[in-house]
Coordinates of C-alpha atoms in Angstrom, one line a residue:
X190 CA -1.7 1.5 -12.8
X191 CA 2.2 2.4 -11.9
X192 CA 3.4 5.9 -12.0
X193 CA 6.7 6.3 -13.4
X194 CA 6.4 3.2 -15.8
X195 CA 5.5 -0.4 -15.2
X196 CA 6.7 -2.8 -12.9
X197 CA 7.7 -5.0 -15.8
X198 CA 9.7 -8.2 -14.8
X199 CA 12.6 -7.4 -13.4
X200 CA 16.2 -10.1 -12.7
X201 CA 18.3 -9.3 -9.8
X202 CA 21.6 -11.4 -9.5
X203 CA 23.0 -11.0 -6.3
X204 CA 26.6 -13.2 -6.2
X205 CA 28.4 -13.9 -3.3
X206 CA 25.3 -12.5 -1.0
X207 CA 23.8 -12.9 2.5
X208 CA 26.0 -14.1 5.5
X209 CA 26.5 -17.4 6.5
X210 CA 27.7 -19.5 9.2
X211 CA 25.4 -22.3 9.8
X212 CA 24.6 -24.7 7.6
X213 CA 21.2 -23.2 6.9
X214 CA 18.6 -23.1 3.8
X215 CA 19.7 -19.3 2.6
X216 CA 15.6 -19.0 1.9
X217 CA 14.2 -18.8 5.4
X218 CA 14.1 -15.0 6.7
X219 CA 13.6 -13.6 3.1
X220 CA 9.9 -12.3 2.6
X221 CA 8.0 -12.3 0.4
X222 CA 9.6 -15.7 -1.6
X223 CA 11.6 -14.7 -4.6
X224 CA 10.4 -16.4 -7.7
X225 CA 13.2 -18.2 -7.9
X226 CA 16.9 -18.3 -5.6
X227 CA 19.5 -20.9 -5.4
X228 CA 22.8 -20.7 -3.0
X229 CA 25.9 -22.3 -2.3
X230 CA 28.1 -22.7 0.9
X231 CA 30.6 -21.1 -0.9
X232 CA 31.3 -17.5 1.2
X233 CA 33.7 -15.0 1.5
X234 CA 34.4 -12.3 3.8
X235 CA 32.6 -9.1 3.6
X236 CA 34.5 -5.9 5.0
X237 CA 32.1 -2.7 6.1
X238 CA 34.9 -0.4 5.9
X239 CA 35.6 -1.5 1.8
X240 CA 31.6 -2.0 0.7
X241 CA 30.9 0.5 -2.0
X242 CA 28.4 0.9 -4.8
X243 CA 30.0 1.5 -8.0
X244 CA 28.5 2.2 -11.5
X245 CA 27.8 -0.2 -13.8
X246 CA 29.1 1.4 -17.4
X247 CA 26.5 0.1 -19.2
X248 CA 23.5 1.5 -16.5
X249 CA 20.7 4.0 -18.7
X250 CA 21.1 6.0 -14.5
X251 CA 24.2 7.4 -13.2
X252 CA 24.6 9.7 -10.1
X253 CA 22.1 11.9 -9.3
X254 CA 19.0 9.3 -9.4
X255 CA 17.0 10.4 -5.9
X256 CA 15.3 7.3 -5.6
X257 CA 18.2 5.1 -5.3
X258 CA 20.9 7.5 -3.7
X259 CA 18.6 7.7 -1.2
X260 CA 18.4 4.1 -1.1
X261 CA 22.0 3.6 -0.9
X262 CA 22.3 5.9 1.9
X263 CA 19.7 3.5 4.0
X264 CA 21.0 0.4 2.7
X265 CA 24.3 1.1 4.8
X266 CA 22.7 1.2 8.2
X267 CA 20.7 -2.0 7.4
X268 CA 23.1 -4.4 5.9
X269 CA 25.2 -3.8 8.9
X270 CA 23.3 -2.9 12.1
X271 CA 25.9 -3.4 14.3
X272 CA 28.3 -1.1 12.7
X273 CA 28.4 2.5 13.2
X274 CA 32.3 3.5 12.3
X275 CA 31.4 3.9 8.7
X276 CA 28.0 5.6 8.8
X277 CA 29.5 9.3 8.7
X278 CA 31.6 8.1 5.3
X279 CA 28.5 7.4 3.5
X280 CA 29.6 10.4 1.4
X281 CA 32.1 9.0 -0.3
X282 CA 30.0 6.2 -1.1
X283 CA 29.0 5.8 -5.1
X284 CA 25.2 5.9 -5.1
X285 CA 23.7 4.1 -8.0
X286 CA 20.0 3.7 -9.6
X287 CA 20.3 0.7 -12.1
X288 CA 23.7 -1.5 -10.8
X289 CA 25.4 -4.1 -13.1
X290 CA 28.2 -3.9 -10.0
X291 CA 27.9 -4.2 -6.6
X292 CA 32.2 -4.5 -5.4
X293 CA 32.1 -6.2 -1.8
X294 CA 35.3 -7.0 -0.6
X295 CA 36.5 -10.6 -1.7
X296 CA 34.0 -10.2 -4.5
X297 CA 31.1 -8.7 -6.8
X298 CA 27.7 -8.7 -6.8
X299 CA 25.3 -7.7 -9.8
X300 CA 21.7 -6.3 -9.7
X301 CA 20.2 -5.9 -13.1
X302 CA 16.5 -4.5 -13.6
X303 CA 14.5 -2.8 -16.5
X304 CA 13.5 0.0 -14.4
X305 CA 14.6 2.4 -11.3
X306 CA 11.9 1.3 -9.5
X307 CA 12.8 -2.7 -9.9
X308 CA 16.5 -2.3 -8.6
X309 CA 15.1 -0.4 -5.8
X310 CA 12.5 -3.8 -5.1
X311 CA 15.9 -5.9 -5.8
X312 CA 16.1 -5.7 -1.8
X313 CA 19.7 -6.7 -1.9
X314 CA 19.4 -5.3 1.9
X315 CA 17.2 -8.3 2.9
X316 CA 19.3 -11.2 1.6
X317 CA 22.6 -9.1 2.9
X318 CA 20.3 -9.2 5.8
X319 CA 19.2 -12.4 6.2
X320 CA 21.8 -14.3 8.2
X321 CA 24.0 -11.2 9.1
X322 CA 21.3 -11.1 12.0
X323 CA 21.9 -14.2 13.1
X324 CA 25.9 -14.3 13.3
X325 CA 28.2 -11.6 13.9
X326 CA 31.7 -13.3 15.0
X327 CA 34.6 -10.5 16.0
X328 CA 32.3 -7.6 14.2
X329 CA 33.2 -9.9 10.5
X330 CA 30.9 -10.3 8.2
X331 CA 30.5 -13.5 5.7
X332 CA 28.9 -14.0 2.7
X333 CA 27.4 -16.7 0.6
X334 CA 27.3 -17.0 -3.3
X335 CA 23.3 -16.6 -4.7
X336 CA 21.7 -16.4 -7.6
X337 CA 18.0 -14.5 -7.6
X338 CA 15.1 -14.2 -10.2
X339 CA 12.6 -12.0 -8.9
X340 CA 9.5 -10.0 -10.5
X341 CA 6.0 -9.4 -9.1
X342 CA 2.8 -11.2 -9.5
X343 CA 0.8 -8.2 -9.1
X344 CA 1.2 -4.9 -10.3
X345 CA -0.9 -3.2 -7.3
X346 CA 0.1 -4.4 -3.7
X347 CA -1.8 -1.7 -1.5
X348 CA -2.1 -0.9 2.0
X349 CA -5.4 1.7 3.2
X350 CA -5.0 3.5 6.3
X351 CA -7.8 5.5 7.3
X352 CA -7.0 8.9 9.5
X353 CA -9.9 10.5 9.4
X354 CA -11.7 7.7 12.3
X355 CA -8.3 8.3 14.2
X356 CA -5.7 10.9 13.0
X357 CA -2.9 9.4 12.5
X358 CA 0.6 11.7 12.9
X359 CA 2.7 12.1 9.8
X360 CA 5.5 10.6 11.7
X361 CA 3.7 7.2 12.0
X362 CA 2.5 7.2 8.5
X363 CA 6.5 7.7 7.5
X364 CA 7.1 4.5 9.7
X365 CA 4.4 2.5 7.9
X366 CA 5.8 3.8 4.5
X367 CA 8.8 1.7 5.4
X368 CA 7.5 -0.9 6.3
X369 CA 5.8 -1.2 3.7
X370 CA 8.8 -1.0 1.3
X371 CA 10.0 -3.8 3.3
X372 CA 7.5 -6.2 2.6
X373 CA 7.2 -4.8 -1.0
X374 CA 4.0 -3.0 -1.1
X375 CA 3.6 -0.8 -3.7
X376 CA 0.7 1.7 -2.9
X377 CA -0.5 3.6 0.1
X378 CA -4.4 3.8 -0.4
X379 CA -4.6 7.2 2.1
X380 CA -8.3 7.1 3.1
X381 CA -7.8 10.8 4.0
X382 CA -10.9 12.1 5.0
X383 CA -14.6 10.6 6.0
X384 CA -18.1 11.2 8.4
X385 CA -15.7 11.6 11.7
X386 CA -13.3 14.2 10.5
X387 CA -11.7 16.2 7.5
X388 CA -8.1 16.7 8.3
X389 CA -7.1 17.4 5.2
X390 CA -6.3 20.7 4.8
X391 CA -8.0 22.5 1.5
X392 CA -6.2 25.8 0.6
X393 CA -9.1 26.3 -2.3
X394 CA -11.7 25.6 0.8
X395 CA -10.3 25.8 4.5
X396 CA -12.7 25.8 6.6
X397 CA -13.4 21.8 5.6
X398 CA -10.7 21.2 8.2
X399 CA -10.8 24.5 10.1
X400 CA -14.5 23.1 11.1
X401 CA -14.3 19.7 10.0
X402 CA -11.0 18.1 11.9
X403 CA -10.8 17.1 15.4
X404 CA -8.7 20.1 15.9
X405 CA -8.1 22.9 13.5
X406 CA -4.4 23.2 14.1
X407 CA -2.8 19.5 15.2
X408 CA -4.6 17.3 13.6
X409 CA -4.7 18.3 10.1
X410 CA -2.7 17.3 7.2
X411 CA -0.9 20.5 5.8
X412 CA 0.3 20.7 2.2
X413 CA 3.6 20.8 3.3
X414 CA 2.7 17.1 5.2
X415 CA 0.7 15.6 2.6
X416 CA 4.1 16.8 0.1
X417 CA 6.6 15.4 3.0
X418 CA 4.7 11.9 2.7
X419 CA 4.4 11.7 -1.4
X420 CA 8.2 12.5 -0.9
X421 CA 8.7 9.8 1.3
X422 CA 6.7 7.7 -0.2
X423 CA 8.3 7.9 -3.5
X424 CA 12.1 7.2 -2.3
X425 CA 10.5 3.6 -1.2
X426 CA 9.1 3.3 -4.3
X427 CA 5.8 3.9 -3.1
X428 CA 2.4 5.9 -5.2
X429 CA 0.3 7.5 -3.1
X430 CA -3.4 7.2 -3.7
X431 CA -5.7 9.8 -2.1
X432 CA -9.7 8.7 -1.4
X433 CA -12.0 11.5 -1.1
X434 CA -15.4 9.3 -1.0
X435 CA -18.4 10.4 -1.8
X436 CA -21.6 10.6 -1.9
X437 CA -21.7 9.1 1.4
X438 CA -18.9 9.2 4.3
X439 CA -19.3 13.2 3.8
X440 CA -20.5 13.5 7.3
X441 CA -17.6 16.1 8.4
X442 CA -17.2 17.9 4.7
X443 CA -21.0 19.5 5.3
X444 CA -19.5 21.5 8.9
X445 CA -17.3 23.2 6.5
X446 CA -19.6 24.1 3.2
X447 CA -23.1 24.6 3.7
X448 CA -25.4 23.6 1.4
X449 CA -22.7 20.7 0.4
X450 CA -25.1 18.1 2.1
X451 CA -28.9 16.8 2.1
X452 CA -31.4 18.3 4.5
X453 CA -33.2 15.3 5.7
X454 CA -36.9 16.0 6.3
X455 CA -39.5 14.3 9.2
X456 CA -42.4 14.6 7.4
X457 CA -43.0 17.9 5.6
X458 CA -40.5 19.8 7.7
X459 CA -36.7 19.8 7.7
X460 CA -35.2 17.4 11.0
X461 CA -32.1 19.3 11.0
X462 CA -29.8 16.5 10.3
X463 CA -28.3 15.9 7.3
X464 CA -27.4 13.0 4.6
X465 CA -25.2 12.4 2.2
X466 CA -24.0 15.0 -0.6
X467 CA -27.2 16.7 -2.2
X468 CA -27.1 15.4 -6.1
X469 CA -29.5 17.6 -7.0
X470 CA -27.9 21.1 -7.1
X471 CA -25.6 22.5 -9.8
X472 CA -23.1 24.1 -7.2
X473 CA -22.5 20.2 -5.9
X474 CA -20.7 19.7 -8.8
X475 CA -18.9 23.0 -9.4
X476 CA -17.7 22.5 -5.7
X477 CA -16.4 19.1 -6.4
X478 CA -15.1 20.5 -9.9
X479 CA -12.9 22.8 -8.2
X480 CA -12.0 20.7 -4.8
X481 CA -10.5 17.9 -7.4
X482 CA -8.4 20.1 -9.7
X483 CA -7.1 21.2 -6.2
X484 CA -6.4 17.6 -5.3
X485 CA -5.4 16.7 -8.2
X486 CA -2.3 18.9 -8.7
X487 CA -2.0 18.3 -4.6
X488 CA -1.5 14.6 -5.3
X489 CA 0.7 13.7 -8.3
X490 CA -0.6 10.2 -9.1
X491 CA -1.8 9.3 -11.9
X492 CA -5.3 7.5 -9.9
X493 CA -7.5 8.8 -7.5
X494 CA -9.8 7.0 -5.6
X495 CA -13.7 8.3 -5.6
X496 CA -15.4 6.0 -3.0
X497 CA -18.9 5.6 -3.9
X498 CA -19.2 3.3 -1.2
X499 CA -22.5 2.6 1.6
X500 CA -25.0 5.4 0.7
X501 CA -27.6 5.7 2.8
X502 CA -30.7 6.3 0.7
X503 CA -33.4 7.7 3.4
X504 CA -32.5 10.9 3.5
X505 CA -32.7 11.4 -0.3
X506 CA -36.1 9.8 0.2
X507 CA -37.0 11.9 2.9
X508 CA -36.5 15.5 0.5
X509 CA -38.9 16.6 -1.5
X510 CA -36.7 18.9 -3.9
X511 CA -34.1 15.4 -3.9
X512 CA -37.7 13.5 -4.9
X513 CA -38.5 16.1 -7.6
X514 CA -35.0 16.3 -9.1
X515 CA -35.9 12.4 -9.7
X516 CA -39.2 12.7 -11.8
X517 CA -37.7 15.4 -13.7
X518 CA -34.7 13.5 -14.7
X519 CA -36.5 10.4 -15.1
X520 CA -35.3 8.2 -12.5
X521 CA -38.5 7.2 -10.8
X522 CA -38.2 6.0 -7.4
X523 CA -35.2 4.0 -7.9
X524 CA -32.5 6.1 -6.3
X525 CA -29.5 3.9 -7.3
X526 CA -30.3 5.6 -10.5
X527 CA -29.6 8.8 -8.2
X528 CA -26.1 7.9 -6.8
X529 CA -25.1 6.6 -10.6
X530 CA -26.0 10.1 -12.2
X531 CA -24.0 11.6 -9.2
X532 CA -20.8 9.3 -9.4
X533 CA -20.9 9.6 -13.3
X534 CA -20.7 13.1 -13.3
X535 CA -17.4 13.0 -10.5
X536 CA -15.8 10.6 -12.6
X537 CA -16.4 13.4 -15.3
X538 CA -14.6 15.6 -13.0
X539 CA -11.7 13.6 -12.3
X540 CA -11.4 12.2 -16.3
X541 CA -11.3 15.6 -17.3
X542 CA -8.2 16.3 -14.9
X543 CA -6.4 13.2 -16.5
X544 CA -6.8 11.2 -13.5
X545 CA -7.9 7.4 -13.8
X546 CA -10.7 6.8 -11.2
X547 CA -10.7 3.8 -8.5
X548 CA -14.3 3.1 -7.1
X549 CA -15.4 0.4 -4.5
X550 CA -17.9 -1.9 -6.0
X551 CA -21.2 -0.6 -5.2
X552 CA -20.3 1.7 -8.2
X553 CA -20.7 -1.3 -10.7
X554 CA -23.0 -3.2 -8.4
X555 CA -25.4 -0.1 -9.1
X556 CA -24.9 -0.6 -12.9
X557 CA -23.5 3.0 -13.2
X558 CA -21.9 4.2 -16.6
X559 CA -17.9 4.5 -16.0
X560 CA -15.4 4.6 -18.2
X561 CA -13.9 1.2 -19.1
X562 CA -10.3 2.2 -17.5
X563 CA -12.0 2.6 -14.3
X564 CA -10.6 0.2 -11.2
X565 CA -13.3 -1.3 -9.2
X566 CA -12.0 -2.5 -5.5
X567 CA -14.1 -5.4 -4.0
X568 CA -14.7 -4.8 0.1
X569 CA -18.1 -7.3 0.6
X570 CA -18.1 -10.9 1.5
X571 CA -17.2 -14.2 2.5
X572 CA -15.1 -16.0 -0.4
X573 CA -18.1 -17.6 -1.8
X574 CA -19.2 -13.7 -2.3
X575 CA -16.3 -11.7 -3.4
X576 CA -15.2 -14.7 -5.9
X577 CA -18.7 -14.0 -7.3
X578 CA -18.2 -10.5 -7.6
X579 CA -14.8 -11.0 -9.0
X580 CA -16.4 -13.4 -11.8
X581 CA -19.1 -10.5 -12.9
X582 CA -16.7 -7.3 -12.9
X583 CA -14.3 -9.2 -15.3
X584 CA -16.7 -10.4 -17.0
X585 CA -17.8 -7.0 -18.3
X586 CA -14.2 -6.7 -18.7
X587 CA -13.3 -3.9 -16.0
X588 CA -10.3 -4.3 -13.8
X589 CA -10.7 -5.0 -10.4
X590 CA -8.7 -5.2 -7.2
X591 CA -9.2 -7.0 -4.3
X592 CA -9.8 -5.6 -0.3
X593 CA -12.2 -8.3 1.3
X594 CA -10.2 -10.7 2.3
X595 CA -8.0 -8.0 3.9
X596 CA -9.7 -6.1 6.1
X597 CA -6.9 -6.6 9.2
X598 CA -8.8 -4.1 11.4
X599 CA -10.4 -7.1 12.1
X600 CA -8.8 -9.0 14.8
X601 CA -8.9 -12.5 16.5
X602 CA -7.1 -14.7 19.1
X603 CA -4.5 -16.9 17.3
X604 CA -2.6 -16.7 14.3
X605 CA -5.4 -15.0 12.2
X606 CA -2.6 -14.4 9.4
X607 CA -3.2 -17.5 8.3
X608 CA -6.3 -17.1 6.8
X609 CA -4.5 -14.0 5.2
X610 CA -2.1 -16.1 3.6
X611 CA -4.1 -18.5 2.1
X612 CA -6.2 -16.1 0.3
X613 CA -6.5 -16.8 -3.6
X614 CA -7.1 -13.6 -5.7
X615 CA -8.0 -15.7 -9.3
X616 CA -9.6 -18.0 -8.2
X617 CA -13.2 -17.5 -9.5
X618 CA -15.2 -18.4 -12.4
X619 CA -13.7 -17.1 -15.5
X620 CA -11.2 -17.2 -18.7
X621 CA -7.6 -16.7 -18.1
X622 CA -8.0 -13.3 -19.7
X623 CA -10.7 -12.1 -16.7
X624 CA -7.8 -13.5 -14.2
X625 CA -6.0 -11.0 -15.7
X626 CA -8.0 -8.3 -15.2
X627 CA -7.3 -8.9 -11.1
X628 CA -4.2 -6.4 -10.7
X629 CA -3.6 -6.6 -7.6
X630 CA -5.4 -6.5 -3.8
X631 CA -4.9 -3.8 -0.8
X632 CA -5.1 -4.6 2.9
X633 CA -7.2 -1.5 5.0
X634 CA -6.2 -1.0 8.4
X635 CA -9.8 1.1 9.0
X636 CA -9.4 3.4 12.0
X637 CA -12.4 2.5 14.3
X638 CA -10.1 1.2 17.0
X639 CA -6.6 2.1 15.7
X640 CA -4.4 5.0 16.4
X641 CA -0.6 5.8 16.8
X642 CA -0.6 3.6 20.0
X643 CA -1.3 0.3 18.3
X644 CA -0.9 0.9 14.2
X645 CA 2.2 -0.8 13.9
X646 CA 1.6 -4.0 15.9
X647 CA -1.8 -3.9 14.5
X648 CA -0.4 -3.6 10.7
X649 CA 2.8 -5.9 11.4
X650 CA 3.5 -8.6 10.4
X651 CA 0.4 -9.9 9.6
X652 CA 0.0 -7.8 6.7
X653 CA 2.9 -9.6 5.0
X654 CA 1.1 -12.9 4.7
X655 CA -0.8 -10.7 2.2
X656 CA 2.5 -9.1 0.6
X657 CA 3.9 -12.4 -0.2
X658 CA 0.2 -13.5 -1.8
X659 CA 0.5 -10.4 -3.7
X660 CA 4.4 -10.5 -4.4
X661 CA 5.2 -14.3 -4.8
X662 CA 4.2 -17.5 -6.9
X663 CA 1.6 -18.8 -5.5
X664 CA 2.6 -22.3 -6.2
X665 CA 5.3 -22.0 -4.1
X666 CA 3.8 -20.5 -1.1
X667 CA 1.2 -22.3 -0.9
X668 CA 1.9 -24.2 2.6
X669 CA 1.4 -21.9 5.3
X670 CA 3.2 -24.1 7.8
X671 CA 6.0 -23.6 5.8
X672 CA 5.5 -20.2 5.9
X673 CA 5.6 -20.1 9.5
X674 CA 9.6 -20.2 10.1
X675 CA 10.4 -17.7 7.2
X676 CA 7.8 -14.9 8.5
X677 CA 8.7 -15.7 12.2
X678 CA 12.5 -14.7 10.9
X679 CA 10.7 -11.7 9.1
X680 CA 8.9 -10.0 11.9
X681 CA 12.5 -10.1 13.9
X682 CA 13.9 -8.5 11.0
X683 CA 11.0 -5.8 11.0
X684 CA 11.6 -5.2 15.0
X685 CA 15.7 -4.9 14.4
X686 CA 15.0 -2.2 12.0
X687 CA 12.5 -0.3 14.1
X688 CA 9.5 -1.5 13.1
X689 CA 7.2 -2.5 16.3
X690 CA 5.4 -6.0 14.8
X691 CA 3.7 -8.3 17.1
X692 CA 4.9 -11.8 17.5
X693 CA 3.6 -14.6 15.8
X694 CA 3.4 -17.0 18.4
X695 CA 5.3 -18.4 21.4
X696 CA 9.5 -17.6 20.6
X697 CA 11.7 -14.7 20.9
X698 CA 14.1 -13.4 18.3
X699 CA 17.8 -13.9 18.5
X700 CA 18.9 -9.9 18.9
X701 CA 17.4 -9.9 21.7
X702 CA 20.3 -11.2 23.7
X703 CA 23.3 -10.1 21.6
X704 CA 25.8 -9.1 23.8
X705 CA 24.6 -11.0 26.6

């Protein structure tokens, strides 16, 4: 499911890296848990005015890889926060995409990955990062000899935020995009539009956000915004996977095309309210037809995400031409026959745009015929439930991902991430080869309650107790007291590079009083 090639196992050897004063286990602070990392006390100094990146001669990228020149650029500013002198010499800098050298002072260090992509998730930045937070002594730098082996356990590490409930500002979605990269998620799942508003702005059909948005002209989503945030998105390393669901959640597309919707009749006459998208006319499809090509040339990735999600049957019921559409095509009075005939004919669509289609589970649930390359993503249930469901989509061999567990809209007093944490995405009743089918999971931040104001602290950190489940062995993360210390250390580290993440629990972190 990766754009730009896999995310094939990747081994990052970092020597003589992350600084070091106290005698402390190199581990704590990095997150999510490489799969594996020894270190010694043996250090050496580590000047900001001599730290280049050089080319490796053997790297298949030189200079003029995006991705990681960009990276480079950034790295700077993180691996040392408290120095400015050499920001304006980034220049002279050598920017490099796959690294067999990395010259700081003293030393060397060596990255080496099979793609662009995993020397970019080599986040040398967070183990240079680790203890430099915690010591600075006459602005030097130290440095500790390590050796890292790091790949992913799952291909797909997604986070969903939803701005059509809330709008969210292209601004904060940058933030989270970094963040994200941080904690080594993969994929933004941009639930873009649904009922409340349509900010997306359509240039093949504008008035769906002319009439549809909260406000025609600030809270929309421009082409040029939804092309600055793929842009983003992809120096981090990051796909971005649009959701246009329907049949249902199309409450704000109707303002904007009549005659996209379902009348909903009281009786024999029309109520004047209307349901979910009307599955029973021709020009329902050769609207969706030509909205999707749009979107599909809008949005580069290879997936799109259909929804198919919580349709609400009575209005169908309630319409007599929706009722005879039904004995003519056979379907009797069982309207999940309805939704399937609409949902197979939008996967059509989207199929025959070269797209991949991702559907929430009421899509198999309703025993609908979908290509065998289609993703189905699990939102329902307690554990007992969603294993369930896991067992049965595998079983008929379709991948799935996982949301349920996820849902951190959902807030409680205490240290909720917890429960987060100890979430298990194989285990359910099946062969090895249905475990595999699980390619990932996706937390979903749903906008209800959540806006600009309280996104980040919302998001942060407790989303990355489900990073490191998607990211790290589970073997080895297993004890979430353990945990604890290492994600305590994180969230400081998210708040020293801008990122505003609520504490864990009772504490402070150390910047606070540098310079005191």
């Amino acid at each position: 499911m990766v754009r730009s090639g896999r995310y094939t196992r990747l081994n990052v050897y970092l020597l003589i890296l992350s600084v070091l004063q106290l005698n402390l286990h190199t581990v704590e602070g990095v997150w999510p848990l490489p799969q594996a990392f020894t270190s010694s006390t043996e250090r050496y100094p580590l000047n900001p005015q001599a730290f280049y990146f050089g080319y490796g001669r053997q790297s298949a990228a030189q200079q003029g890889c995006s991705v990681l020149d960009s990276a480079f650029r950034r790295y700077f500013s993180l691996i040392f926060p408290d120095y400015t002198d050499g920001v304006d010499a980034l220049s002279n800098l050598l920017p490099v995409c796959v690294l067999d050298n990395l010259s700081v002072s003293a030393g060397q260090a060596s990255l080496k990955a099979e793609t662009v992509w995993g020397a970019l998730r080599g986040d040398y930045n967070q183990y240079i990062l680790k203890d430099m937070y915690k010591q600075r002594v006459n602005k030097s730098y130290f440095i500790n000899k390590t050796e890292i082996e790091d790949f992913p356990r799952f291909q797909f590490r997604g986070i969903l935020l939803d701005t059509s409930r809330h709008y969210l500002p292209v601004q904060a979605i940058l933030k989270t995009l970094d963040a994200m990269a941080y904690s080594k998620f993969n994929v933004f799942h941009w639930h873009i539009v649904d009922d409340p508003s349509f900010p997306y702005q359509s240039s093949s059909f504008p008035d769906l956000s002319s009439k549809g948005a909260f406000h025609p002209m600030t809270h929309i989503y421009t082409q040029s915004d939804v092309r600055r945030v793929i842009s983003h998105a992809r120096l981090w390393g990051i796909r971005v996977l649009p959701e246009f669901d329907s049949p249902g959640h199309t409450t704000s597309w109707g303002k904007g095309q009549p005659g996209l919707l379902t009348p909903c009749y009281n009786g024999g006459t029309p109520s004047g309210t209307f349901g979910p998208v009307n599955p029973a006319l021709p020009s329902t499809y050769q609207f969706m037809a030509r909205l999707f090509k749009e979107v599909s040339s809008v949005f580069p990735d290879s997936y799109i995400h259909l929804g198919g999600d919580e349709v609400d049957f009575s209005c169908w019921k309630s319409n007599p031409d929706v009722r005879a559409f039904m004995q003519k095509m056979g379907f009797g009075s069982d309207f999940t026959k309805l939704e399937a005939f609409y949902m197979e004919n939008i996967v059509n669509i989207t199929s025959a745009l070269n797209k991949t289609s991702i559907v929430w589970q009421d899509v198999f649930d309703y025993h609908e015929r979908i290509p065998k390359d289609t993703v189905l993503h699990i939102w329902k249930g307690i554990p007992a439930k969603y294993q369930e469901e896991l067992s049965r989509i595998t079983k008929a061999g379709m991948r799935v991902l996982l949301a349920a567990p996820w849902y951190i809209n959902h807030i409680s007093y205490g240290q909720d991430w917890r429960n987060y944490y100890t979430v298990q995405p194989q285990n359910f009743s099946g062969t090895e080869e249905q475990k595999k089918l699980v390619i990932g999971g996706e937390v979903c931040m749903w906008g209800e309650y959540v806006d600009a104001t309280n996104l980040s602290p919302r998001l942060w950190p407790r989303a990355s107790a489900a990073a490191e489940r998607l990211w790290s062995d589970e073997k080895q993360t297993s004890n979430v007291d353990k945990a604890f210390p290492r994600l305590q250390d994180f969230r400081c580290k998210l708040l020293r590079r801008g990122i505003q993440a609520e504490p864990l629990y009772v504490g402070h972190c150390k910047h606070e009083y540098q310079g005191v």
